[in-house]
PDB file of C-alpha atoms in Angstrom:
ATOM      1  CA  MET A1443     106.066 -52.433  19.999  1.00  0.00           C
ATOM      2  CA  GLY A1444     107.825 -54.875  22.186  1.00  0.00           C
ATOM      3  CA  GLY A1445     107.032 -53.137  25.506  1.00  0.00           C
ATOM      4  CA  SER A1446     105.230 -54.632  28.440  1.00  0.00           C
ATOM      5  CA  GLU A1447     102.720 -51.786  28.679  1.00  0.00           C
ATOM      6  CA  THR A1448      99.121 -52.907  28.787  1.00  0.00           C
ATOM      7  CA  GLU A1449      96.397 -50.668  27.459  1.00  0.00           C
ATOM      8  CA  VAL A1450      93.826 -49.927  30.135  1.00  0.00           C
ATOM      9  CA  ARG A1451      90.255 -49.298  29.078  1.00  0.00           C
ATOM     10  CA  ALA A1452      88.316 -46.899  31.283  1.00  0.00           C
ATOM     11  CA  TYR A1453      84.677 -47.587  32.055  1.00  0.00           C
ATOM     12  CA  THR A1454      82.174 -45.371  30.307  1.00  0.00           C
ATOM     13  CA  ASP A1455      79.846 -43.154  32.335  1.00  0.00           C
ATOM     14  CA  ALA A1456      76.988 -45.528  31.469  1.00  0.00           C
ATOM     15  CA  GLU A1457      78.977 -48.546  32.712  1.00  0.00           C
ATOM     16  CA  VAL A1458      79.847 -46.764  35.959  1.00  0.00           C
ATOM     17  CA  GLU A1459      76.199 -45.815  36.501  1.00  0.00           C
ATOM     18  CA  SER A1460      75.163 -49.408  35.850  1.00  0.00           C
ATOM     19  CA  ILE A1461      77.690 -50.809  38.339  1.00  0.00           C
ATOM     20  CA  LEU A1462      76.747 -48.296  41.040  1.00  0.00           C
ATOM     21  CA  SER A1463      72.998 -48.717  40.506  1.00  0.00           C
ATOM     22  CA  ARG A1464      73.266 -52.505  40.923  1.00  0.00           C
ATOM     23  CA  SER A1465      75.511 -52.321  43.993  1.00  0.00           C
ATOM     24  CA  THR A1466      74.479 -51.844  47.616  1.00  0.00           C
ATOM     25  CA  GLY A1467      76.068 -51.341  51.019  1.00  0.00           C
ATOM     26  CA  PRO A1468      79.838 -51.598  51.443  1.00  0.00           C
ATOM     27  CA  GLU A1469      80.273 -52.928  47.901  1.00  0.00           C
ATOM     28  CA  ARG A1470      78.650 -49.786  46.434  1.00  0.00           C
ATOM     29  CA  LEU A1471      80.753 -47.536  48.662  1.00  0.00           C
ATOM     30  CA  PHE A1472      83.913 -49.378  47.520  1.00  0.00           C
ATOM     31  CA  TYR A1473      83.048 -48.864  43.838  1.00  0.00           C
ATOM     32  CA  TRP A1474      81.942 -45.264  44.424  1.00  0.00           C
ATOM     33  CA  LEU A1475      85.227 -44.415  46.156  1.00  0.00           C
ATOM     34  CA  ALA A1476      87.130 -46.058  43.306  1.00  0.00           C
ATOM     35  CA  VAL A1477      85.299 -43.993  40.694  1.00  0.00           C
ATOM     36  CA  GLU A1478      85.489 -40.677  42.544  1.00  0.00           C
ATOM     37  CA  THR A1479      89.093 -40.948  43.760  1.00  0.00           C
ATOM     38  CA  GLY A1480      90.901 -43.035  41.163  1.00  0.00           C
ATOM     39  CA  MET A1481      92.380 -45.120  43.982  1.00  0.00           C
ATOM     40  CA  ARG A1482      93.743 -48.518  43.033  1.00  0.00           C
ATOM     41  CA  ALA A1483      92.027 -51.648  44.368  1.00  0.00           C
ATOM     42  CA  GLY A1484      94.910 -52.360  46.770  1.00  0.00           C
ATOM     43  CA  GLU A1485      94.755 -48.800  48.098  1.00  0.00           C
ATOM     44  CA  LEU A1486      91.009 -49.115  48.663  1.00  0.00           C
ATOM     45  CA  CYS A1487      91.517 -52.425  50.473  1.00  0.00           C
ATOM     46  CA  GLY A1488      94.166 -50.775  52.653  1.00  0.00           C
ATOM     47  CA  LEU A1489      91.901 -47.871  53.598  1.00  0.00           C
ATOM     48  CA  ARG A1490      91.102 -47.636  57.322  1.00  0.00           C
ATOM     49  CA  VAL A1491      88.505 -45.599  59.178  1.00  0.00           C
ATOM     50  CA  CYS A1492      91.277 -43.385  60.546  1.00  0.00           C
ATOM     51  CA  ASP A1493      92.358 -42.599  56.977  1.00  0.00           C
ATOM     52  CA  VAL A1494      89.097 -40.717  56.444  1.00  0.00           C
ATOM     53  CA  ASP A1495      88.867 -37.109  57.594  1.00  0.00           C
ATOM     54  CA  PRO A1496      85.177 -36.194  57.328  1.00  0.00           C
ATOM     55  CA  SER A1497      85.668 -32.613  58.511  1.00  0.00           C
ATOM     56  CA  ARG A1498      88.175 -31.921  55.701  1.00  0.00           C
ATOM     57  CA  LYS A1499      86.307 -34.181  53.243  1.00  0.00           C
ATOM     58  CA  LEU A1500      89.312 -36.280  52.319  1.00  0.00           C
ATOM     59  CA  VAL A1501      90.858 -39.722  52.481  1.00  0.00           C
ATOM     60  CA  ARG A1502      94.538 -40.380  53.086  1.00  0.00           C
ATOM     61  CA  VAL A1503      96.325 -43.093  51.125  1.00  0.00           C
ATOM     62  CA  ARG A1504      98.959 -44.447  53.511  1.00  0.00           C
ATOM     63  CA  GLN A1505      99.015 -48.162  52.770  1.00  0.00           C
ATOM     64  CA  ALA A1506      97.860 -50.768  50.286  1.00  0.00           C
ATOM     65  CA  VAL A1507      97.057 -54.460  50.331  1.00  0.00           C
ATOM     66  CA  TRP A1508      98.828 -56.720  47.858  1.00  0.00           C
ATOM     67  CA  ARG A1509      98.359 -60.498  47.845  1.00  0.00           C
ATOM     68  CA  GLY A1510      96.798 -60.302  51.296  1.00  0.00           C
ATOM     69  CA  GLN A1511      99.668 -58.352  52.832  1.00  0.00           C
ATOM     70  CA  VAL A1512      99.485 -54.764  54.058  1.00  0.00           C
ATOM     71  CA  GLN A1513     102.347 -52.692  52.690  1.00  0.00           C
ATOM     72  CA  THR A1514     103.376 -49.094  52.270  1.00  0.00           C
ATOM     73  CA  PRO A1515     102.929 -47.607  48.803  1.00  0.00           C
ATOM     74  CA  LYS A1516     105.833 -48.127  46.411  1.00  0.00           C
ATOM     75  CA  THR A1517     106.530 -44.469  45.731  1.00  0.00           C
ATOM     76  CA  LYS A1518     106.338 -41.205  47.681  1.00  0.00           C
ATOM     77  CA  ASN A1519     103.764 -39.902  45.192  1.00  0.00           C
ATOM     78  CA  ALA A1520     101.433 -42.778  46.070  1.00  0.00           C
ATOM     79  CA  ILE A1521     101.149 -41.431  49.626  1.00  0.00           C
ATOM     80  CA  ARG A1522      98.582 -38.689  49.250  1.00  0.00           C
ATOM     81  CA  GLU A1523      95.378 -37.022  50.360  1.00  0.00           C
ATOM     82  CA  ILE A1524      92.363 -37.110  48.067  1.00  0.00           C
ATOM     83  CA  LEU A1525      89.321 -34.880  48.350  1.00  0.00           C
ATOM     84  CA  ILE A1526      85.978 -36.677  48.372  1.00  0.00           C
ATOM     85  CA  PRO A1527      82.476 -35.349  47.703  1.00  0.00           C
ATOM     86  CA  VAL A1528      80.242 -34.577  50.672  1.00  0.00           C
ATOM     87  CA  GLU A1529      77.889 -37.352  49.495  1.00  0.00           C
ATOM     88  CA  ILE A1530      80.622 -39.927  50.087  1.00  0.00           C
ATOM     89  CA  VAL A1531      81.420 -38.381  53.468  1.00  0.00           C
ATOM     90  CA  ASP A1532      77.737 -38.766  54.380  1.00  0.00           C
ATOM     91  CA  ALA A1533      77.703 -42.376  53.149  1.00  0.00           C
ATOM     92  CA  LEU A1534      80.835 -43.160  55.178  1.00  0.00           C
ATOM     93  CA  ARG A1535      79.293 -41.566  58.277  1.00  0.00           C
ATOM     94  CA  ALA A1536      76.186 -43.708  57.772  1.00  0.00           C
ATOM     95  CA  SER A1537      78.359 -46.842  57.456  1.00  0.00           C
ATOM     96  CA  PHE A1538      80.524 -46.366  60.549  1.00  0.00           C
ATOM     97  CA  PRO A1539      79.757 -45.450  64.145  1.00  0.00           C
ATOM     98  CA  PRO A1540      80.185 -41.679  64.676  1.00  0.00           C
ATOM     99  CA  ARG A1541      82.766 -42.174  67.413  1.00  0.00           C
ATOM    100  CA  ARG A1542      85.048 -44.088  65.031  1.00  0.00           C
ATOM    101  CA  MET A1543      84.617 -41.681  62.112  1.00  0.00           C
ATOM    102  CA  GLU A1544      85.366 -38.552  64.094  1.00  0.00           C
ATOM    103  CA  HIS A1545      88.345 -39.960  66.023  1.00  0.00           C
ATOM    104  CA  ARG A1546      91.595 -39.117  64.268  1.00  0.00           C
ATOM    105  CA  GLY A1547      95.194 -39.750  65.078  1.00  0.00           C
ATOM    106  CA  ALA A1548      94.880 -43.042  66.905  1.00  0.00           C
ATOM    107  CA  PRO A1549      98.484 -44.176  67.400  1.00  0.00           C
ATOM    108  CA  THR A1550      97.730 -47.777  66.429  1.00  0.00           C
ATOM    109  CA  CYS A1551      96.037 -46.733  63.200  1.00  0.00           C
ATOM    110  CA  CYS A1552      97.552 -43.679  61.565  1.00  0.00           C
TER     111      CYS A1552
END
């Protein structure tokens, strides 16, 4: 109808299961976070260890990566906190040294 809107097709549950079952390590965690949180690829790429709060079971979206450049999200609504399942918290803890995961509020990071 003349607009520039593009129809986005969501993956089926079977497709998601297939992608996750064939993925390992950081790649699997990336896809799993995408599925569970609905974060955009640029937001996932901009995620830092300090953006994860394991005690509150959430991730904070504070920046994104676009064309290799770190930038702040375009709108105020894009800056948000997203709850994550305990299974992802456990996987993140297994992927990063405990000292880095539990340290919050580093002035150079968040």
